[in-house]
C-alpha cells in the first residue's frame, strides 16, 4: 500500500508586510568545493544547524514570533526589548528569541552562521525556511543553504539566502 501525502494544515496567515518579507541579500555566494566552504565557516564564531521537514512540518506560532519581534523593534530600545522577552515564557516565539539571544551572547551579535537545507520560503507554509528567515531578520545572522545541484533547474535557493553549498547527487 502506498502512503498518501498528508495535506498541509491551515495554520496561520502569511508573514506580515514590512521588514519581515524575504529581501534579496544582494550577496549570494555559491560554493561547490569543500575547501571554499570550510574557509567560509571559519569566519564565524559559531555555526547553528537548523533541521526541518520542509512544508510537511509547519509552525503555527511563527506569525506570533514575527509580530512580537517587529513590535518590540519598533517601540522599544534594545535593552527594553531584552527585558520584555526575558519576562515572557512558553511558546515558539519565546523559544526562538531565547535561542537567538543565547547565540548572540555566546558568539557575538551577528557572528554566527545558520545552516539549513535551503527549503524555499512559502508565505502560506510556515516551515523551517520561516525560522531561518526569522533569525536572519531579527538577529542579523548569516544563512547558508545546503542543496543538491539538481535543484538548480528549479531556480536554486531563495534570493534572501546569503550562501549556498551545492552538492552533486551520486546515483547508485
Tab-separated table of N, CA and C in Angstrom:
chain	number	residue	atom	x	y	z
A	1	UNK	N	0.829	-1.178	0.000
A	1	UNK	CA	0.000	0.000	0.000
A	1	UNK	C	0.880	1.250	0.000
A	2	UNK	N	0.596	2.168	-0.908
A	2	UNK	CA	1.374	3.403	-0.951
A	2	UNK	C	0.834	4.409	0.050
A	3	UNK	N	1.769	5.098	0.680
A	3	UNK	CA	1.377	6.148	1.616
A	3	UNK	C	0.829	7.342	0.873
A	4	UNK	N	-0.284	7.862	1.332
A	4	UNK	CA	-0.861	9.056	0.733
A	4	UNK	C	-0.219	10.286	1.347
A	5	UNK	N	0.110	11.294	0.531
A	5	UNK	CA	0.705	12.502	1.108
A	5	UNK	C	-0.289	13.190	2.044
A	6	UNK	N	0.240	13.718	3.132
A	6	UNK	CA	-0.610	14.427	4.080
A	6	UNK	C	-0.913	15.821	3.551
A	7	UNK	N	-2.116	16.260	3.788
A	7	UNK	CA	-2.479	17.617	3.408
A	7	UNK	C	-1.947	18.564	4.471
A	8	UNK	N	-1.345	19.654	4.006
A	8	UNK	CA	-0.791	20.622	4.954
A	8	UNK	C	-1.924	21.291	5.728
A	9	UNK	N	-1.792	21.373	7.034
A	9	UNK	CA	-2.834	22.024	7.823
A	9	UNK	C	-2.869	23.517	7.555
A	10	UNK	N	-4.044	24.105	7.690
A	10	UNK	CA	-4.176	25.550	7.561
A	10	UNK	C	-3.836	26.132	8.917
A	11	UNK	N	-2.731	26.856	8.979
A	11	UNK	CA	-2.243	27.267	10.270
A	11	UNK	C	-2.349	28.762	10.539
A	12	UNK	N	-1.584	29.558	9.877
A	12	UNK	CA	-1.580	30.971	10.205
A	12	UNK	C	-1.504	31.785	8.933
A	13	UNK	N	-1.814	33.066	9.038
A	13	UNK	CA	-1.736	33.920	7.854
A	13	UNK	C	-0.286	34.093	7.422
A	14	UNK	N	-0.094	34.586	6.201
A	14	UNK	CA	1.274	34.803	5.736
A	14	UNK	C	2.011	35.791	6.640
A	15	UNK	N	3.314	35.790	6.542
A	15	UNK	CA	4.129	36.727	7.302
A	15	UNK	C	3.706	38.143	6.934
A	16	UNK	N	3.597	39.029	7.923
A	16	UNK	CA	3.113	40.382	7.660
A	16	UNK	C	4.025	41.176	6.737
A	17	UNK	N	3.466	42.247	6.171
A	17	UNK	CA	4.242	43.147	5.323
A	17	UNK	C	5.315	43.810	6.159
A	18	UNK	N	6.289	44.379	5.505
A	18	UNK	CA	7.311	45.123	6.218
A	18	UNK	C	8.655	44.428	6.157
A	19	UNK	N	9.493	44.675	7.147
A	19	UNK	CA	10.856	44.157	7.084
A	19	UNK	C	10.950	42.644	7.194
A	20	UNK	N	9.832	41.973	7.458
A	20	UNK	CA	9.889	40.524	7.641
A	20	UNK	C	9.725	39.772	6.341
A	21	UNK	N	9.396	40.447	5.269
A	21	UNK	CA	9.317	39.777	3.977
A	21	UNK	C	10.729	39.404	3.535
A	22	UNK	N	10.871	38.304	2.812
A	22	UNK	CA	12.200	37.956	2.321
A	22	UNK	C	12.749	39.073	1.439
A	23	UNK	N	13.955	39.474	1.709
A	23	UNK	CA	14.612	40.512	0.925
A	23	UNK	C	15.778	39.867	0.181
A	24	UNK	N	16.097	40.395	-0.974
A	24	UNK	CA	17.246	39.886	-1.710
A	24	UNK	C	18.498	40.244	-0.921
A	25	UNK	N	19.335	39.264	-0.652
A	25	UNK	CA	20.522	39.508	0.166
A	25	UNK	C	21.523	40.388	-0.568
A	26	UNK	N	21.539	40.285	-1.877
A	26	UNK	CA	22.462	41.088	-2.654
A	26	UNK	C	23.886	40.568	-2.614
A	27	UNK	N	24.095	39.460	-1.931
A	27	UNK	CA	25.460	38.954	-1.842
A	27	UNK	C	25.524	37.431	-1.843
A	28	UNK	N	24.718	36.796	-2.647
A	28	UNK	CA	24.728	35.332	-2.698
A	28	UNK	C	26.087	34.844	-3.179
A	29	UNK	N	26.661	33.949	-2.408
A	29	UNK	CA	27.905	33.301	-2.799
A	29	UNK	C	27.636	31.814	-2.907
A	30	UNK	N	28.018	31.236	-4.025
A	30	UNK	CA	27.810	29.814	-4.253
A	30	UNK	C	29.114	29.066	-4.063
A	31	UNK	N	29.012	27.917	-3.410
A	31	UNK	CA	30.175	27.066	-3.174
A	31	UNK	C	29.884	25.670	-3.717
A	32	UNK	N	30.863	25.106	-4.390
A	32	UNK	CA	30.752	23.715	-4.818
A	32	UNK	C	31.960	22.915	-4.332
A	33	UNK	N	32.971	23.601	-3.841
A	33	UNK	CA	34.173	22.935	-3.335
A	33	UNK	C	34.188	23.010	-1.810
A	34	UNK	N	34.488	21.885	-1.207
A	34	UNK	CA	34.512	21.834	0.261
A	34	UNK	C	35.533	22.796	0.854
A	35	UNK	N	36.682	22.960	0.189
A	35	UNK	CA	37.718	23.851	0.693
A	35	UNK	C	37.182	25.268	0.877
A	36	UNK	N	36.459	25.754	-0.110
A	36	UNK	CA	35.896	27.103	-0.042
A	36	UNK	C	34.870	27.207	1.077
A	37	UNK	N	34.072	26.164	1.233
A	37	UNK	CA	33.070	26.148	2.291
A	37	UNK	C	33.738	26.171	3.661
A	38	UNK	N	34.789	25.369	3.845
A	38	UNK	CA	35.499	25.343	5.122
A	38	UNK	C	36.099	26.707	5.443
A	39	UNK	N	36.590	27.389	4.418
A	39	UNK	CA	37.149	28.729	4.621
A	39	UNK	C	36.052	29.689	5.085
A	40	UNK	N	34.871	29.596	4.492
A	40	UNK	CA	33.750	30.460	4.880
A	40	UNK	C	33.372	30.251	6.345
A	41	UNK	N	33.180	29.010	6.745
A	41	UNK	CA	32.681	28.761	8.101
A	41	UNK	C	33.690	29.182	9.160
A	42	UNK	N	34.944	29.269	8.825
A	42	UNK	CA	35.949	29.727	9.782
A	42	UNK	C	35.806	31.213	10.107
A	43	UNK	N	35.052	31.942	9.279
A	43	UNK	CA	34.832	33.367	9.519
A	43	UNK	C	33.811	33.618	10.625
A	44	UNK	N	33.133	32.583	11.085
A	44	UNK	CA	32.077	32.731	12.087
A	44	UNK	C	32.502	32.100	13.406
A	45	UNK	N	32.096	32.722	14.501
A	45	UNK	CA	32.426	32.199	15.825
A	45	UNK	C	31.587	30.968	16.159
A	46	UNK	N	30.400	30.860	15.574
A	46	UNK	CA	29.523	29.730	15.847
A	46	UNK	C	28.720	29.330	14.622
A	47	UNK	N	28.364	28.058	14.581
A	47	UNK	CA	27.547	27.528	13.488
A	47	UNK	C	26.361	26.805	14.105
A	48	UNK	N	25.176	27.131	13.627
A	48	UNK	CA	23.938	26.509	14.102
A	48	UNK	C	23.311	25.765	12.939
A	49	UNK	N	23.002	24.499	13.127
A	49	UNK	CA	22.351	23.711	12.080
A	49	UNK	C	20.870	23.626	12.415
A	50	UNK	N	20.049	24.091	11.508
A	50	UNK	CA	18.598	24.088	11.667
A	50	UNK	C	18.040	22.984	10.783
A	51	UNK	N	17.412	22.005	11.403
A	51	UNK	CA	16.882	20.867	10.673
A	51	UNK	C	15.360	20.937	10.639
A	52	UNK	N	14.789	20.501	9.561
A	52	UNK	CA	13.330	20.515	9.446
A	52	UNK	C	12.868	19.551	8.382
A	53	UNK	N	11.581	19.566	8.144
A	53	UNK	CA	10.979	18.641	7.179
A	53	UNK	C	10.265	19.374	6.061
A	54	UNK	N	10.744	20.552	5.715
A	54	UNK	CA	10.109	21.299	4.647
A	54	UNK	C	8.683	21.669	5.001
A	55	UNK	N	7.835	21.706	4.013
A	55	UNK	CA	6.444	22.137	4.202
A	55	UNK	C	5.609	21.113	4.969
A	56	UNK	N	6.146	19.914	5.210
A	56	UNK	CA	5.388	18.918	5.970
A	56	UNK	C	5.323	19.240	7.457
A	57	UNK	N	6.317	19.955	7.962
A	57	UNK	CA	6.316	20.329	9.381
A	57	UNK	C	6.164	21.845	9.457
A	58	UNK	N	5.016	22.279	9.886
A	58	UNK	CA	4.750	23.711	9.930
A	58	UNK	C	4.592	24.182	11.365
A	59	UNK	N	4.871	25.456	11.559
A	59	UNK	CA	4.872	26.060	12.886
A	59	UNK	C	3.811	27.152	12.943
A	60	UNK	N	2.721	26.867	13.611
A	60	UNK	CA	1.617	27.824	13.600
A	60	UNK	C	1.937	29.096	14.360
A	61	UNK	N	2.912	29.072	15.262
A	61	UNK	CA	3.199	30.240	16.074
A	61	UNK	C	4.269	31.150	15.483
A	62	UNK	N	4.790	30.847	14.312
A	62	UNK	CA	5.843	31.684	13.743
A	62	UNK	C	5.329	33.094	13.474
A	63	UNK	N	4.055	33.210	13.131
A	63	UNK	CA	3.467	34.521	12.877
A	63	UNK	C	3.565	35.376	14.143
A	64	UNK	N	3.310	34.776	15.301
A	64	UNK	CA	3.404	35.487	16.574
A	64	UNK	C	4.833	35.949	16.831
A	65	UNK	N	5.803	35.119	16.511
A	65	UNK	CA	7.204	35.483	16.721
A	65	UNK	C	7.559	36.715	15.898
A	66	UNK	N	7.135	36.742	14.637
A	66	UNK	CA	7.405	37.896	13.778
A	66	UNK	C	6.729	39.150	14.322
A	67	UNK	N	5.468	39.022	14.672
A	67	UNK	CA	4.708	40.183	15.153
A	67	UNK	C	5.326	40.767	16.418
A	68	UNK	N	5.672	39.906	17.361
A	68	UNK	CA	6.239	40.388	18.618
A	68	UNK	C	7.607	41.014	18.413
A	69	UNK	N	8.444	40.380	17.608
A	69	UNK	CA	9.772	40.937	17.352
A	69	UNK	C	9.666	42.280	16.635
A	70	UNK	N	8.755	42.365	15.675
A	70	UNK	CA	8.553	43.613	14.933
A	70	UNK	C	8.051	44.711	15.868
A	71	UNK	N	7.079	44.399	16.726
A	71	UNK	CA	6.541	45.371	17.666
A	71	UNK	C	7.639	45.881	18.601
A	72	UNK	N	8.414	44.958	19.158
A	72	UNK	CA	9.466	45.365	20.090
A	72	UNK	C	10.546	46.170	19.388
A	73	UNK	N	10.864	45.797	18.169
A	73	UNK	CA	11.871	46.504	17.395
A	73	UNK	C	11.437	47.937	17.121
A	74	UNK	N	10.149	48.126	16.861
A	74	UNK	CA	9.638	49.452	16.507
A	74	UNK	C	9.334	50.331	17.716
A	75	UNK	N	9.097	49.739	18.884
A	75	UNK	CA	8.622	50.534	20.021
A	75	UNK	C	9.551	50.555	21.227
A	76	UNK	N	10.592	49.751	21.247
A	76	UNK	CA	11.442	49.657	22.436
A	76	UNK	C	12.913	49.775	22.079
A	77	UNK	N	13.677	50.201	23.078
A	77	UNK	CA	15.130	50.172	22.908
A	77	UNK	C	15.566	48.712	22.972
A	78	UNK	N	16.811	48.469	22.633
A	78	UNK	CA	17.321	47.092	22.658
A	78	UNK	C	17.270	46.514	24.078
A	79	UNK	N	17.629	47.328	25.066
A	79	UNK	CA	17.590	46.867	26.466
A	79	UNK	C	16.170	46.583	26.927
A	80	UNK	N	15.232	47.469	26.565
A	80	UNK	CA	13.828	47.267	26.954
A	80	UNK	C	13.277	45.992	26.321
A	81	UNK	N	13.610	45.775	25.042
A	81	UNK	CA	13.135	44.578	24.350
A	81	UNK	C	13.710	43.324	24.994
A	82	UNK	N	14.983	43.352	25.366
A	82	UNK	CA	15.606	42.192	26.011
A	82	UNK	C	14.901	41.865	27.323
A	83	UNK	N	14.568	42.896	28.101
A	83	UNK	CA	13.852	42.683	29.366
A	83	UNK	C	12.453	42.130	29.113
A	84	UNK	N	11.781	42.665	28.097
A	84	UNK	CA	10.427	42.202	27.774
A	84	UNK	C	10.439	40.735	27.368
A	85	UNK	N	11.397	40.351	26.524
A	85	UNK	CA	11.498	38.953	26.113
A	85	UNK	C	11.821	38.066	27.311
A	86	UNK	N	12.668	38.571	28.212
A	86	UNK	CA	13.065	37.778	29.378
A	86	UNK	C	11.890	37.512	30.316
A	87	UNK	N	10.894	38.385	30.284
A	87	UNK	CA	9.738	38.243	31.176
A	87	UNK	C	8.585	37.470	30.560
A	88	UNK	N	8.804	36.871	29.412
A	88	UNK	CA	7.763	36.047	28.791
A	88	UNK	C	8.195	34.592	28.885
A	89	UNK	N	7.242	33.712	28.799
A	89	UNK	CA	7.617	32.293	28.861
A	89	UNK	C	6.639	31.456	28.057
A	90	UNK	N	7.184	30.454	27.435
A	90	UNK	CA	6.359	29.496	26.714
A	90	UNK	C	6.104	29.891	25.274
A	91	UNK	N	5.952	28.894	24.452
A	91	UNK	CA	5.603	29.110	23.057
A	91	UNK	C	6.817	29.236	22.152
A	92	UNK	N	6.567	29.028	20.882
A	92	UNK	CA	7.626	29.054	19.888
A	92	UNK	C	8.310	30.410	19.809
A	93	UNK	N	7.536	31.493	19.872
A	93	UNK	CA	8.124	32.832	19.765
A	93	UNK	C	9.169	33.042	20.846
A	94	UNK	N	8.851	32.671	22.067
A	94	UNK	CA	9.801	32.833	23.168
A	94	UNK	C	11.013	31.938	22.988
A	95	UNK	N	10.789	30.702	22.569
A	95	UNK	CA	11.895	29.769	22.368
A	95	UNK	C	12.836	30.244	21.269
A	96	UNK	N	12.270	30.708	20.156
A	96	UNK	CA	13.096	31.201	19.053
A	96	UNK	C	13.934	32.391	19.504
A	97	UNK	N	13.288	33.312	20.189
A	97	UNK	CA	14.005	34.520	20.590
A	97	UNK	C	15.061	34.211	21.654
A	98	UNK	N	14.731	33.355	22.597
A	98	UNK	CA	15.695	32.987	23.639
A	98	UNK	C	16.921	32.320	23.009
A	99	UNK	N	16.691	31.467	22.017
A	99	UNK	CA	17.806	30.797	21.358
A	99	UNK	C	18.670	31.812	20.611
A	100	UNK	N	18.045	32.726	19.885
A	100	UNK	CA	18.794	33.758	19.161
A	100	UNK	C	19.621	34.629	20.100
A	101	UNK	N	19.023	35.009	21.234
A	101	UNK	CA	19.762	35.797	22.233
A	101	UNK	C	20.945	35.000	22.780
A	102	UNK	N	20.727	33.715	23.016
A	102	UNK	CA	21.813	32.866	23.522
A	102	UNK	C	22.950	32.773	22.506
A	103	UNK	N	22.621	32.674	21.223
A	103	UNK	CA	23.661	32.601	20.190
A	103	UNK	C	24.424	33.923	20.116
A	104	UNK	N	23.708	35.052	20.173
A	104	UNK	CA	24.376	36.358	20.176
A	104	UNK	C	25.280	36.497	21.397
A	105	UNK	N	24.812	36.024	22.534
A	105	UNK	CA	25.587	36.111	23.764
A	105	UNK	C	26.838	35.232	23.694
A	106	UNK	N	26.674	34.035	23.179
A	106	UNK	CA	27.782	33.075	23.105
A	106	UNK	C	28.816	33.439	22.040
A	107	UNK	N	28.346	33.870	20.861
A	107	UNK	CA	29.239	34.052	19.716
A	107	UNK	C	29.433	35.498	19.272
A	108	UNK	N	28.645	36.399	19.828
A	108	UNK	CA	28.708	37.797	19.407
A	108	UNK	C	27.579	38.111	18.440
A	109	UNK	N	27.100	39.336	18.499
A	109	UNK	CA	25.985	39.730	17.624
A	109	UNK	C	26.332	39.503	16.164
A	110	UNK	N	25.456	38.805	15.484
A	110	UNK	CA	25.585	38.548	14.045
A	110	UNK	C	26.848	37.783	13.677
A	111	UNK	N	27.484	37.147	14.628
A	111	UNK	CA	28.733	36.446	14.360
A	111	UNK	C	28.548	34.931	14.355
A	112	UNK	N	27.332	34.500	14.007
A	112	UNK	CA	27.075	33.065	13.895
A	112	UNK	C	26.378	32.793	12.569
A	113	UNK	N	26.602	31.612	12.073
A	113	UNK	CA	26.090	31.193	10.764
A	113	UNK	C	24.994	30.162	10.971
A	114	UNK	N	23.856	30.394	10.371
A	114	UNK	CA	22.759	29.428	10.429
A	114	UNK	C	22.789	28.597	9.147
A	115	UNK	N	22.860	27.290	9.295
A	115	UNK	CA	22.915	26.371	8.155
A	115	UNK	C	21.610	25.587	8.112
A	116	UNK	N	20.956	25.573	6.946
A	116	UNK	CA	19.729	24.787	6.801
A	116	UNK	C	19.669	24.217	5.400
A	117	UNK	N	18.676	23.389	5.144
A	117	UNK	CA	18.590	22.650	3.891
A	117	UNK	C	18.172	23.439	2.672
A	118	UNK	N	17.902	24.713	2.813
A	118	UNK	CA	17.573	25.540	1.664
A	118	UNK	C	16.140	25.412	1.191
A	119	UNK	N	15.239	24.915	2.066
A	119	UNK	CA	13.835	24.830	1.670
A	119	UNK	C	13.355	26.203	1.211
A	120	UNK	N	12.587	26.256	0.134
A	120	UNK	CA	12.130	27.557	-0.345
A	120	UNK	C	11.112	28.184	0.613
A	121	UNK	N	11.158	29.491	0.709
A	121	UNK	CA	10.219	30.233	1.540
A	121	UNK	C	8.867	30.287	0.838
A	122	UNK	N	7.818	29.903	1.549
A	122	UNK	CA	6.448	29.997	1.043
A	122	UNK	C	5.646	30.693	2.137
A	123	UNK	N	5.133	31.876	1.829
A	123	UNK	CA	4.453	32.701	2.835
A	123	UNK	C	3.276	31.987	3.492
A	124	UNK	N	2.658	31.034	2.794
A	124	UNK	CA	1.485	30.361	3.355
A	124	UNK	C	1.818	29.066	4.086
A	125	UNK	N	3.094	28.673	4.068
A	125	UNK	CA	3.505	27.435	4.742
A	125	UNK	C	4.659	27.744	5.694
A	126	UNK	N	4.347	28.073	6.946
A	126	UNK	CA	5.379	28.478	7.909
A	126	UNK	C	6.239	27.304	8.369
A	127	UNK	N	7.279	27.045	7.613
A	127	UNK	CA	8.133	25.902	7.909
A	127	UNK	C	9.529	26.364	8.310
A	128	UNK	N	10.513	25.508	8.134
A	128	UNK	CA	11.876	25.793	8.564
A	128	UNK	C	12.459	27.018	7.848
A	129	UNK	N	12.041	27.292	6.632
A	129	UNK	CA	12.520	28.488	5.931
A	129	UNK	C	12.080	29.753	6.662
A	130	UNK	N	10.890	29.747	7.242
A	130	UNK	CA	10.422	30.893	8.026
A	130	UNK	C	11.316	31.114	9.241
A	131	UNK	N	11.727	30.019	9.870
A	131	UNK	CA	12.580	30.145	11.056
A	131	UNK	C	13.956	30.673	10.657
A	132	UNK	N	14.509	30.184	9.560
A	132	UNK	CA	15.805	30.686	9.079
A	132	UNK	C	15.703	32.177	8.771
A	133	UNK	N	14.639	32.564	8.100
A	133	UNK	CA	14.435	33.972	7.760
A	133	UNK	C	14.226	34.810	9.016
A	134	UNK	N	13.531	34.260	10.006
A	134	UNK	CA	13.329	34.960	11.278
A	134	UNK	C	14.672	35.293	11.923
A	135	UNK	N	15.550	34.305	12.017
A	135	UNK	CA	16.859	34.549	12.632
A	135	UNK	C	17.679	35.543	11.826
A	136	UNK	N	17.600	35.457	10.502
A	136	UNK	CA	18.336	36.403	9.673
A	136	UNK	C	17.823	37.829	9.887
A	137	UNK	N	16.505	38.003	9.923
A	137	UNK	CA	15.929	39.344	10.087
A	137	UNK	C	16.099	39.899	11.493
A	138	UNK	N	15.824	39.091	12.491
A	138	UNK	CA	15.818	39.589	13.862
A	138	UNK	C	17.230	39.645	14.450
A	139	UNK	N	18.056	38.639	14.192
A	139	UNK	CA	19.377	38.583	14.812
A	139	UNK	C	20.514	38.878	13.840
A	140	UNK	N	20.179	39.120	12.593
A	140	UNK	CA	21.161	39.502	11.572
A	140	UNK	C	22.270	38.465	11.388
A	141	UNK	N	21.930	37.200	11.627
A	141	UNK	CA	22.920	36.152	11.369
A	141	UNK	C	22.968	35.883	9.870
A	142	UNK	N	24.040	35.294	9.424
A	142	UNK	CA	24.148	34.907	8.021
A	142	UNK	C	23.526	33.532	7.847
A	143	UNK	N	23.063	33.247	6.625
A	143	UNK	CA	22.376	31.983	6.345
A	143	UNK	C	23.069	31.264	5.194
A	144	UNK	N	23.358	29.977	5.437
A	144	UNK	CA	23.933	29.095	4.429
A	144	UNK	C	22.936	27.981	4.144
A	145	UNK	N	22.575	27.808	2.883
A	145	UNK	CA	21.708	26.697	2.472
A	145	UNK	C	22.585	25.610	1.861
A	146	UNK	N	22.240	24.371	2.121
A	146	UNK	CA	22.941	23.234	1.526
A	146	UNK	C	21.922	22.523	0.649
A	147	UNK	N	22.185	22.479	-0.650
A	147	UNK	CA	21.243	21.882	-1.601
A	147	UNK	C	21.986	21.034	-2.616
A	148	UNK	N	21.236	20.129	-3.236
A	148	UNK	CA	21.842	19.335	-4.309
A	148	UNK	C	21.771	20.125	-5.618
A	149	UNK	N	22.711	19.852	-6.511
A	149	UNK	CA	22.802	20.590	-7.770
A	149	UNK	C	21.558	20.414	-8.640
A	150	UNK	N	20.838	19.318	-8.460
A	150	UNK	CA	19.647	19.091	-9.278
A	150	UNK	C	18.565	20.135	-9.014
A	151	UNK	N	18.607	20.783	-7.861
A	151	UNK	CA	17.615	21.813	-7.567
A	151	UNK	C	17.878	23.105	-8.337
A	152	UNK	N	19.032	23.217	-8.963
A	152	UNK	CA	19.327	24.408	-9.765
A	152	UNK	C	18.332	24.565	-10.917
A	153	UNK	N	17.833	23.441	-11.421
A	153	UNK	CA	16.868	23.502	-12.525
A	153	UNK	C	15.563	24.163	-12.093
A	154	UNK	N	15.330	24.259	-10.772
A	154	UNK	CA	14.123	24.904	-10.256
A	154	UNK	C	14.400	26.315	-9.759
A	155	UNK	N	15.588	26.811	-10.028
A	155	UNK	CA	15.898	28.179	-9.652
A	155	UNK	C	16.869	28.327	-8.486
A	156	UNK	N	17.285	27.236	-7.877
A	156	UNK	CA	18.238	27.316	-6.774
A	156	UNK	C	17.609	27.857	-5.503
A	157	UNK	N	18.424	28.490	-4.685
A	157	UNK	CA	17.950	28.975	-3.389
A	157	UNK	C	17.188	30.290	-3.531
A	158	UNK	N	16.456	30.617	-2.481
A	158	UNK	CA	15.743	31.891	-2.439
A	158	UNK	C	16.744	33.048	-2.429
A	159	UNK	N	16.330	34.206	-2.942
A	159	UNK	CA	17.265	35.329	-3.044
A	159	UNK	C	17.684	35.936	-1.709
A	160	UNK	N	17.008	35.621	-0.623
A	160	UNK	CA	17.402	36.172	0.684
A	160	UNK	C	18.532	35.390	1.330
A	161	UNK	N	18.832	34.203	0.810
A	161	UNK	CA	19.916	33.379	1.345
A	161	UNK	C	21.251	33.982	0.899
A	162	UNK	N	22.198	34.047	1.827
A	162	UNK	CA	23.484	34.670	1.514
A	162	UNK	C	24.508	33.713	0.914
A	163	UNK	N	24.491	32.462	1.375
A	163	UNK	CA	25.469	31.483	0.915
A	163	UNK	C	24.750	30.184	0.584
A	164	UNK	N	25.263	29.490	-0.437
A	164	UNK	CA	24.706	28.181	-0.770
A	164	UNK	C	25.853	27.238	-1.124
A	165	UNK	N	25.747	26.022	-0.610
A	165	UNK	CA	26.697	24.967	-0.938
A	165	UNK	C	25.938	23.925	-1.734
A	166	UNK	N	26.310	23.752	-3.003
A	166	UNK	CA	25.642	22.788	-3.866
A	166	UNK	C	26.419	21.471	-3.867
A	167	UNK	N	25.703	20.395	-3.584
A	167	UNK	CA	26.272	19.050	-3.599
A	167	UNK	C	25.777	18.318	-4.838
A	168	UNK	N	26.641	17.565	-5.455
A	168	UNK	CA	26.223	16.729	-6.581
A	168	UNK	C	25.621	15.434	-6.047
A	169	UNK	N	24.537	14.996	-6.667
A	169	UNK	CA	23.931	13.732	-6.272
A	169	UNK	C	24.739	12.578	-6.862
A	170	UNK	N	24.861	11.552	-6.081
A	170	UNK	CA	25.540	10.352	-6.558
A	170	UNK	C	24.460	9.282	-6.748
A	171	UNK	N	24.302	8.835	-7.971
A	171	UNK	CA	23.292	7.810	-8.283
A	171	UNK	C	23.946	6.447	-8.157
A	172	UNK	N	23.334	5.597	-7.350
A	172	UNK	CA	23.892	4.254	-7.140
A	172	UNK	C	23.093	3.245	-7.930
